[in-house]
mmCIF file of C-alpha atoms in Angstrom:
data_model
loop_
_atom_site.group_PDB
_atom_site.id
_atom_site.type_symbol
_atom_site.label_atom_id
_atom_site.label_comp_id
_atom_site.label_asym_id
_atom_site.label_seq_id
_atom_site.Cartn_x
_atom_site.Cartn_y
_atom_site.Cartn_z
ATOM 1 C CA MET A 288 7.188 74.406 33.085
ATOM 2 C CA ALA A 289 7.396 72.178 36.147
ATOM 3 C CA GLY A 290 3.606 71.938 36.233
ATOM 4 C CA ARG A 291 3.455 70.921 32.586
ATOM 5 C CA THR A 292 6.129 68.252 33.117
ATOM 6 C CA GLY A 293 4.233 66.911 36.107
ATOM 7 C CA ARG A 294 1.027 66.628 34.088
ATOM 8 C CA ARG A 295 2.845 64.743 31.326
ATOM 9 C CA LEU A 296 4.291 62.344 33.867
ATOM 10 C CA ALA A 297 0.855 61.803 35.388
ATOM 11 C CA VAL A 298 -0.651 61.087 31.961
ATOM 12 C CA ARG A 299 2.101 58.565 31.194
ATOM 13 C CA LEU A 300 1.566 56.866 34.525
ATOM 14 C CA LEU A 301 -2.178 56.647 33.887
ATOM 15 C CA ILE A 302 -1.601 55.204 30.399
ATOM 16 C CA GLY A 303 0.834 52.658 31.811
ATOM 17 C CA LEU A 304 -1.624 51.696 34.536
ATOM 18 C CA ALA A 305 -4.418 51.341 31.982
ATOM 19 C CA LEU A 306 -2.288 49.075 29.784
ATOM 20 C CA PHE A 307 -1.374 46.966 32.807
ATOM 21 C CA LEU A 308 -5.030 46.589 33.791
ATOM 22 C CA VAL A 309 -5.959 45.621 30.226
ATOM 23 C CA ALA A 310 -3.216 42.974 30.210
ATOM 24 C CA VAL A 311 -4.403 41.578 33.538
ATOM 25 C CA GLY A 312 -7.990 41.587 32.275
ATOM 26 C CA LEU A 313 -7.046 39.665 29.150
ATOM 27 C CA ALA A 314 -5.101 37.159 31.220
ATOM 28 C CA ALA A 315 -8.063 36.738 33.550
ATOM 29 C CA ALA A 316 -10.422 36.222 30.616
ATOM 30 C CA PHE A 317 -8.129 33.544 29.235
ATOM 31 C CA LEU A 318 -7.190 31.785 32.443
ATOM 32 C CA GLY A 319 -10.141 32.468 34.700
ATOM 33 C CA PRO A 320 -9.846 33.447 38.331
ATOM 34 C CA ARG A 321 -6.656 31.468 38.990
ATOM 35 C CA LEU A 322 -3.636 32.954 37.266
ATOM 36 C CA PRO A 323 -0.486 30.879 36.743
ATOM 37 C CA PHE A 324 1.806 33.183 38.686
ATOM 38 C CA GLY A 325 4.095 31.236 41.004
ATOM 39 C CA GLY A 326 4.160 27.544 41.647
ATOM 40 C CA ASP A 327 3.422 24.421 39.674
ATOM 41 C CA ARG A 328 -0.123 23.925 38.447
ATOM 42 C CA VAL A 329 -2.524 21.296 37.175
ATOM 43 C CA ALA A 330 -4.647 22.452 34.239
ATOM 44 C CA VAL A 331 -8.265 21.314 33.989
ATOM 45 C CA ILE A 332 -9.852 21.049 30.538
ATOM 46 C CA PRO A 333 -13.629 20.458 30.505
ATOM 47 C CA ILE A 334 -15.114 18.316 27.725
ATOM 48 C CA GLU A 335 -18.873 18.600 27.938
ATOM 49 C CA GLY A 336 -21.912 17.753 25.861
ATOM 50 C CA VAL A 337 -22.127 16.116 22.450
ATOM 51 C CA ILE A 338 -18.760 16.148 20.701
ATOM 52 C CA THR A 339 -19.063 17.903 17.357
ATOM 53 C CA ASP A 340 -15.716 19.687 17.091
ATOM 54 C CA ALA A 341 -12.204 19.144 18.439
ATOM 55 C CA ARG A 342 -10.775 22.631 18.040
ATOM 56 C CA ASP A 343 -11.420 24.007 21.533
ATOM 57 C CA VAL A 344 -9.802 21.071 23.326
ATOM 58 C CA ILE A 345 -6.854 20.969 20.922
ATOM 59 C CA GLU A 346 -6.267 24.721 21.328
ATOM 60 C CA GLN A 347 -6.244 24.404 25.121
ATOM 61 C CA LEU A 348 -3.789 21.517 24.983
ATOM 62 C CA SER A 349 -1.597 23.604 22.694
ATOM 63 C CA ARG A 350 -1.560 26.503 25.151
ATOM 64 C CA TYR A 351 -0.741 24.285 28.120
ATOM 65 C CA ARG A 352 1.978 22.552 26.119
ATOM 66 C CA ASP A 353 4.196 25.640 26.335
ATOM 67 C CA LEU A 354 3.095 26.930 29.751
ATOM 68 C CA SER A 355 5.954 25.937 32.030
ATOM 69 C CA SER A 356 3.905 26.310 35.227
ATOM 70 C CA VAL A 357 1.477 23.625 34.020
ATOM 71 C CA LYS A 358 2.937 20.267 34.958
ATOM 72 C CA ALA A 359 -0.081 18.021 34.299
ATOM 73 C CA VAL A 360 -3.537 18.118 32.723
ATOM 74 C CA VAL A 361 -6.872 16.779 33.930
ATOM 75 C CA LEU A 362 -9.633 16.212 31.374
ATOM 76 C CA ARG A 363 -13.015 16.618 33.053
ATOM 77 C CA ILE A 364 -15.292 14.620 30.766
ATOM 78 C CA ASN A 365 -19.051 14.922 30.926
ATOM 79 C CA SER A 366 -20.095 13.730 27.492
ATOM 80 C CA PRO A 367 -22.116 10.924 25.881
ATOM 81 C CA GLY A 368 -19.756 11.083 22.909
ATOM 82 C CA GLY A 369 -20.505 12.418 19.465
ATOM 83 C CA ALA A 370 -19.007 12.551 15.996
ATOM 84 C CA VAL A 371 -16.301 10.020 15.176
ATOM 85 C CA ALA A 372 -13.606 12.235 13.651
ATOM 86 C CA PRO A 373 -13.515 14.901 16.423
ATOM 87 C CA SER A 374 -13.350 12.156 19.060
ATOM 88 C CA GLN A 375 -10.418 10.599 17.211
ATOM 89 C CA GLU A 376 -8.706 13.970 16.766
ATOM 90 C CA ILE A 377 -8.841 14.703 20.497
ATOM 91 C CA TYR A 378 -7.633 11.171 21.291
ATOM 92 C CA GLN A 379 -4.640 11.554 18.981
ATOM 93 C CA GLU A 380 -3.850 15.037 20.290
ATOM 94 C CA ILE A 381 -3.787 13.750 23.877
ATOM 95 C CA LEU A 382 -1.340 10.998 22.917
ATOM 96 C CA LYS A 383 0.785 13.540 21.056
ATOM 97 C CA PHE A 384 0.690 15.946 24.024
ATOM 98 C CA ARG A 385 1.837 13.214 26.399
ATOM 99 C CA ARG A 386 4.556 12.022 24.060
ATOM 100 C CA GLU A 387 6.028 15.424 23.203
ATOM 101 C CA THR A 388 5.759 17.182 26.580
ATOM 102 C CA GLY A 389 6.123 14.370 29.077
ATOM 103 C CA LYS A 390 3.267 15.963 31.018
ATOM 104 C CA PRO A 391 0.807 13.373 32.350
ATOM 105 C CA VAL A 392 -2.883 13.527 31.474
ATOM 106 C CA VAL A 393 -5.553 12.241 33.853
ATOM 107 C CA ALA A 394 -9.175 11.747 32.758
ATOM 108 C CA SER A 395 -11.880 12.498 35.325
ATOM 109 C CA LEU A 396 -15.240 10.969 34.399
ATOM 110 C CA GLY A 397 -18.295 12.950 35.475
ATOM 111 C CA SER A 398 -21.916 11.827 35.244
ATOM 112 C CA VAL A 399 -21.443 10.438 31.733
ATOM 113 C CA ALA A 400 -18.270 9.686 29.806
ATOM 114 C CA ALA A 401 -19.530 7.153 27.308
ATOM 115 C CA SER A 402 -18.759 6.166 23.727
ATOM 116 C CA GLY A 403 -16.744 9.067 22.244
ATOM 117 C CA GLY A 404 -16.360 10.433 25.768
ATOM 118 C CA TYR A 405 -14.695 7.187 26.813
ATOM 119 C CA TYR A 406 -12.721 7.046 23.546
ATOM 120 C CA ILE A 407 -11.086 10.341 24.585
ATOM 121 C CA ALA A 408 -10.547 9.211 28.180
ATOM 122 C CA ALA A 409 -8.737 6.080 27.017
ATOM 123 C CA ALA A 410 -5.876 8.237 25.719
ATOM 124 C CA ALA A 411 -5.051 9.514 29.222
ATOM 125 C CA ASP A 412 -2.331 8.138 31.491
ATOM 126 C CA ARG A 413 -4.958 7.321 34.114
ATOM 127 C CA ILE A 414 -8.751 7.320 34.264
ATOM 128 C CA VAL A 415 -10.557 8.273 37.476
ATOM 129 C CA ALA A 416 -14.307 7.560 37.550
ATOM 130 C CA ASN A 417 -17.022 8.091 40.100
ATOM 131 C CA PRO A 418 -18.588 4.780 41.180
ATOM 132 C CA GLY A 419 -21.809 5.807 39.457
ATOM 133 C CA SER A 420 -20.310 7.385 36.337
ATOM 134 C CA ILE A 421 -21.864 6.023 33.139
ATOM 135 C CA THR A 422 -19.111 4.929 30.796
ATOM 136 C CA GLY A 423 -18.311 2.310 28.179
ATOM 137 C CA SER A 424 -20.738 2.220 25.238
ATOM 138 C CA ILE A 425 -17.920 1.068 22.972
ATOM 139 C CA GLY A 426 -19.893 0.976 19.775
ATOM 140 C CA VAL A 427 -21.013 2.951 16.750
ATOM 141 C CA ILE A 428 -24.429 4.206 15.729
ATOM 142 C CA LEU A 429 -25.924 5.582 12.520
ATOM 143 C CA GLN A 430 -29.511 6.774 12.371
ATOM 144 C CA ILE A 431 -31.185 7.594 9.076
ATOM 145 C CA PRO A 432 -34.685 9.042 9.325
ATOM 146 C CA ASN A 433 -37.122 8.443 6.480
ATOM 147 C CA ILE A 434 -39.334 11.451 5.852
ATOM 148 C CA GLY A 435 -40.583 10.232 2.476
ATOM 149 C CA GLY A 436 -44.087 9.543 3.809
ATOM 150 C CA LEU A 437 -44.287 12.996 5.394
ATOM 151 C CA LEU A 438 -43.199 14.713 2.192
ATOM 152 C CA GLN A 439 -45.800 12.755 0.254
ATOM 153 C CA LYS A 440 -48.537 13.892 2.628
ATOM 154 C CA VAL A 441 -47.665 17.556 2.149
ATOM 155 C CA GLY A 442 -47.265 17.179 -1.603
ATOM 156 C CA ILE A 443 -43.504 17.585 -1.862
ATOM 157 C CA LYS A 444 -41.568 15.463 -4.335
ATOM 158 C CA THR A 445 -37.793 15.118 -4.608
ATOM 159 C CA THR A 446 -35.853 14.548 -7.797
ATOM 160 C CA VAL A 447 -32.373 13.034 -7.549
ATOM 161 C CA ILE A 448 -29.926 13.328 -10.433
ATOM 162 C CA LYS A 449 -26.718 11.449 -9.720
ATOM 163 C CA ALA A 450 -23.589 10.039 -11.298
ATOM 164 C CA GLY A 451 -22.569 6.962 -9.364
ATOM 165 C CA GLU A 452 -24.978 4.289 -8.214
ATOM 166 C CA ASN A 453 -24.497 4.953 -4.512
ATOM 167 C CA LYS A 454 -24.161 8.739 -4.604
ATOM 168 C CA ASP A 455 -27.422 9.236 -2.699
ATOM 169 C CA LEU A 456 -26.626 6.499 -0.208
ATOM 170 C CA GLY A 457 -28.395 7.359 3.042
ATOM 171 C CA SER A 458 -31.098 9.503 1.463
ATOM 172 C CA ILE A 459 -33.762 10.479 4.004
ATOM 173 C CA THR A 460 -36.547 10.378 1.435
ATOM 174 C CA ARG A 461 -36.592 6.626 0.862
ATOM 175 C CA ASP A 462 -35.755 3.273 2.434
ATOM 176 C CA LEU A 463 -32.307 1.746 2.138
ATOM 177 C CA THR A 464 -31.824 -1.052 -0.342
ATOM 178 C CA ASP A 465 -30.248 -4.294 0.875
ATOM 179 C CA ALA A 466 -27.071 -3.448 -1.035
ATOM 180 C CA GLU A 467 -26.894 -0.005 0.581
ATOM 181 C CA ARG A 468 -27.442 -1.460 4.022
ATOM 182 C CA GLN A 469 -24.561 -3.870 3.416
ATOM 183 C CA ILE A 470 -22.267 -1.016 2.372
ATOM 184 C CA LEU A 471 -23.108 1.030 5.454
ATOM 185 C CA GLN A 472 -22.710 -1.968 7.737
ATOM 186 C CA GLY A 473 -19.222 -2.486 6.340
ATOM 187 C CA VAL A 474 -18.319 1.111 7.180
ATOM 188 C CA MET A 475 -19.826 0.759 10.654
ATOM 189 C CA ASP A 476 -17.875 -2.435 11.334
ATOM 190 C CA ASP A 477 -14.635 -0.766 10.281
ATOM 191 C CA VAL A 478 -15.213 2.307 12.474
ATOM 192 C CA HIS A 479 -16.219 0.031 15.348
ATOM 193 C CA GLY A 480 -12.965 -1.866 14.904
ATOM 194 C CA GLN A 481 -11.058 1.421 15.097
ATOM 195 C CA PHE A 482 -12.724 2.126 18.465
ATOM 196 C CA ILE A 483 -11.777 -1.301 19.821
ATOM 197 C CA GLU A 484 -8.206 -0.928 18.597
ATOM 198 C CA ALA A 485 -7.879 2.546 20.142
ATOM 199 C CA VAL A 486 -9.045 1.312 23.543
ATOM 200 C CA ALA A 487 -6.877 -1.803 23.431
ATOM 201 C CA THR A 488 -3.783 0.173 22.418
ATOM 202 C CA ALA A 489 -4.141 3.087 24.837
ATOM 203 C CA ARG A 490 -5.233 0.924 27.777
ATOM 204 C CA ARG A 491 -2.617 -1.751 27.016
ATOM 205 C CA LEU A 492 -5.246 -4.468 26.861
ATOM 206 C CA ASP A 493 -5.459 -7.462 24.566
ATOM 207 C CA ARG A 494 -7.956 -6.868 21.787
ATOM 208 C CA ALA A 495 -9.583 -10.188 22.698
ATOM 209 C CA ARG A 496 -10.267 -8.765 26.148
ATOM 210 C CA VAL A 497 -11.871 -5.580 24.798
ATOM 211 C CA GLU A 498 -14.067 -7.149 22.101
ATOM 212 C CA PRO A 499 -16.600 -8.774 24.496
ATOM 213 C CA LEU A 500 -17.045 -5.371 26.166
ATOM 214 C CA ALA A 501 -17.520 -3.565 22.861
ATOM 215 C CA ASP A 502 -21.141 -4.410 22.064
ATOM 216 C CA GLY A 503 -22.324 -0.899 22.947
ATOM 217 C CA ARG A 504 -23.333 -1.665 26.516
ATOM 218 C CA ILE A 505 -22.711 0.849 29.285
ATOM 219 C CA PHE A 506 -20.968 0.258 32.606
ATOM 220 C CA SER A 507 -20.969 2.010 35.939
ATOM 221 C CA GLY A 508 -17.656 3.410 37.075
ATOM 222 C CA ARG A 509 -17.318 0.598 39.579
ATOM 223 C CA GLN A 510 -18.028 -2.049 36.928
ATOM 224 C CA ALA A 511 -15.534 -0.392 34.588
ATOM 225 C CA LEU A 512 -12.867 -0.561 37.299
ATOM 226 C CA GLY A 513 -13.325 -4.317 37.617
ATOM 227 C CA LEU A 514 -13.084 -4.683 33.843
ATOM 228 C CA GLY A 515 -9.891 -2.662 33.532
ATOM 229 C CA LEU A 516 -11.533 0.198 31.636
ATOM 230 C CA VAL A 517 -10.696 2.720 34.385
ATOM 231 C CA ASP A 518 -7.872 2.837 36.941
ATOM 232 C CA GLU A 519 -9.452 4.092 40.146
ATOM 233 C CA LEU A 520 -12.616 5.496 41.687
ATOM 234 C CA GLY A 521 -12.816 9.131 42.728
ATOM 235 C CA ASP A 522 -14.151 12.567 41.928
ATOM 236 C CA LEU A 523 -12.578 15.576 40.209
ATOM 237 C CA PRO A 524 -10.525 16.670 43.268
ATOM 238 C CA ASP A 525 -9.188 13.121 43.491
ATOM 239 C CA ALA A 526 -8.183 13.252 39.818
ATOM 240 C CA ILE A 527 -6.424 16.592 40.344
ATOM 241 C CA LEU A 528 -4.611 15.175 43.366
ATOM 242 C CA ARG A 529 -3.591 12.126 41.329
ATOM 243 C CA ALA A 530 -2.242 14.351 38.542
ATOM 244 C CA GLY A 531 -0.233 16.314 41.090
ATOM 245 C CA LYS A 532 1.251 13.166 42.581
ATOM 246 C CA LEU A 533 2.324 11.981 39.129
ATOM 247 C CA VAL A 534 4.554 15.070 38.818
ATOM 248 C CA GLY A 535 5.654 15.281 42.439
ATOM 249 C CA ILE A 536 3.518 18.212 43.587
ATOM 250 C CA ALA A 537 3.200 18.012 47.371
ATOM 251 C CA GLY A 538 -0.268 18.468 48.834
ATOM 252 C CA ARG A 539 -3.259 19.686 46.862
ATOM 253 C CA PRO A 540 -2.136 21.212 43.562
ATOM 254 C CA LYS A 541 -3.047 24.699 42.440
ATOM 255 C CA VAL A 542 -5.440 24.583 39.501
ATOM 256 C CA ILE A 543 -5.609 26.582 36.310
ATOM 257 C CA GLN A 544 -8.734 26.541 34.133
ATOM 258 C CA GLU A 545 -9.943 28.774 31.346
ATOM 259 C CA ARG A 546 -12.960 30.897 32.052
ATOM 260 C CA ARG A 547 -16.084 29.301 30.646
ATOM 261 C CA ARG A 548 -17.815 30.974 27.753
ATOM 262 C CA ARG A 549 -21.378 31.910 28.555
ATOM 263 C CA PHE A 550 -23.956 29.390 27.360
ATOM 264 C CA SER A 551 -26.127 30.915 24.633
ATOM 265 C CA LEU A 552 -29.412 30.014 22.982
ATOM 266 C CA TRP A 553 -27.462 28.970 19.886
ATOM 267 C CA ASP A 554 -25.405 26.599 22.029
ATOM 268 C CA LEU A 555 -28.665 25.011 23.193
ATOM 269 C CA VAL A 556 -29.809 24.565 19.594
ATOM 270 C CA THR A 557 -26.517 23.050 18.404
ATOM 271 C CA GLU A 558 -26.333 20.829 21.495
ATOM 272 C CA SER A 559 -29.797 19.446 20.750
ATOM 273 C CA LEU A 560 -29.049 18.964 17.060
ATOM 274 C CA GLY A 561 -25.477 17.753 17.621
ATOM 275 C CA PRO A 562 -26.083 14.222 16.326
ATOM 276 C CA ILE A 563 -27.282 15.483 12.930
ATOM 277 C CA LEU A 564 -25.020 18.510 12.468
ATOM 278 C CA PRO A 565 -21.591 18.167 10.898
ATOM 279 C CA ALA A 566 -18.609 19.580 12.760
ATOM 280 C CA GLY A 567 -18.543 23.350 12.325
ATOM 281 C CA GLY A 568 -21.612 23.431 10.097
ATOM 282 C CA THR A 569 -25.335 23.960 10.246
ATOM 283 C CA THR A 570 -26.580 21.818 7.370
ATOM 284 C CA PRO A 571 -28.239 18.608 8.580
ATOM 285 C CA THR A 572 -26.449 15.481 7.475
ATOM 286 C CA ILE A 573 -26.221 11.813 8.377
ATOM 287 C CA THR A 574 -23.134 11.033 10.438
ATOM 288 C CA ILE A 575 -21.686 7.950 12.073
ATOM 289 C CA GLN A 576 -21.459 8.559 15.802
ATOM 290 C CA TYR A 577 -19.522 7.349 18.798
ATOM 291 C CA LEU A 578 -22.583 8.333 20.825
ATOM 292 C CA TRP A 579 -24.521 6.833 23.711
ATOM 293 C CA GLN A 580 -28.232 7.577 23.399
#
């Protein structure tokens, strides 16, 4: 009887140990090698490549919103920008995160943080750029290829049946009419104005000061500092240190960062086709971009 009881106890202990190891494994998969056990932390959220979707960044901000050990967030931006709506969604979510949690957000600009990448950075409390970071590119771009000649060469014809004169506006099988070009330019001007307004509001700059900088040109990090587009020069460790100082963490803060998902062949395909793929989809389309090319 005693032997049977001992075996049952051993089995229960093994099951408990297995469940504990599974829990630790799941935590490690979520949080990476640095677990948030003990002490205040600075969370680092990477934003890399062409921006086609906002969900990943928003989900990370949501998790860090309720994690009491996370006192500040650093956005590590290495992106030439991307689709307009996801860039705006991330921008708004950062402002909301700051407003509702009181946790400061610092943007760290990597090699490139231009156009939509800068749009996102502007929402942070402070922007830290390397002297040679490529940033700015406050502008909007829309590219419409015309494959009509190619289709004609291979004997393919397209038939368009529409209700509404401008329903096939932006068709890739023909040239734009003057009226269509005027319509699209109006949309572009409006979206461009939204970019300027977002930068002016978040950076507390007069719109008249931003407008001359918003012709799509790029700036080095050092140039951007002189223009008031960034707050200081430094690398990622400097940005983490700055975030820690904003919340009173003494010395170099402990860092928490989610484990990176492995880069797949499909990621390479979607990265390359980012400018012509809609967010979350695989059907080519024509999209207005906050994108430096």
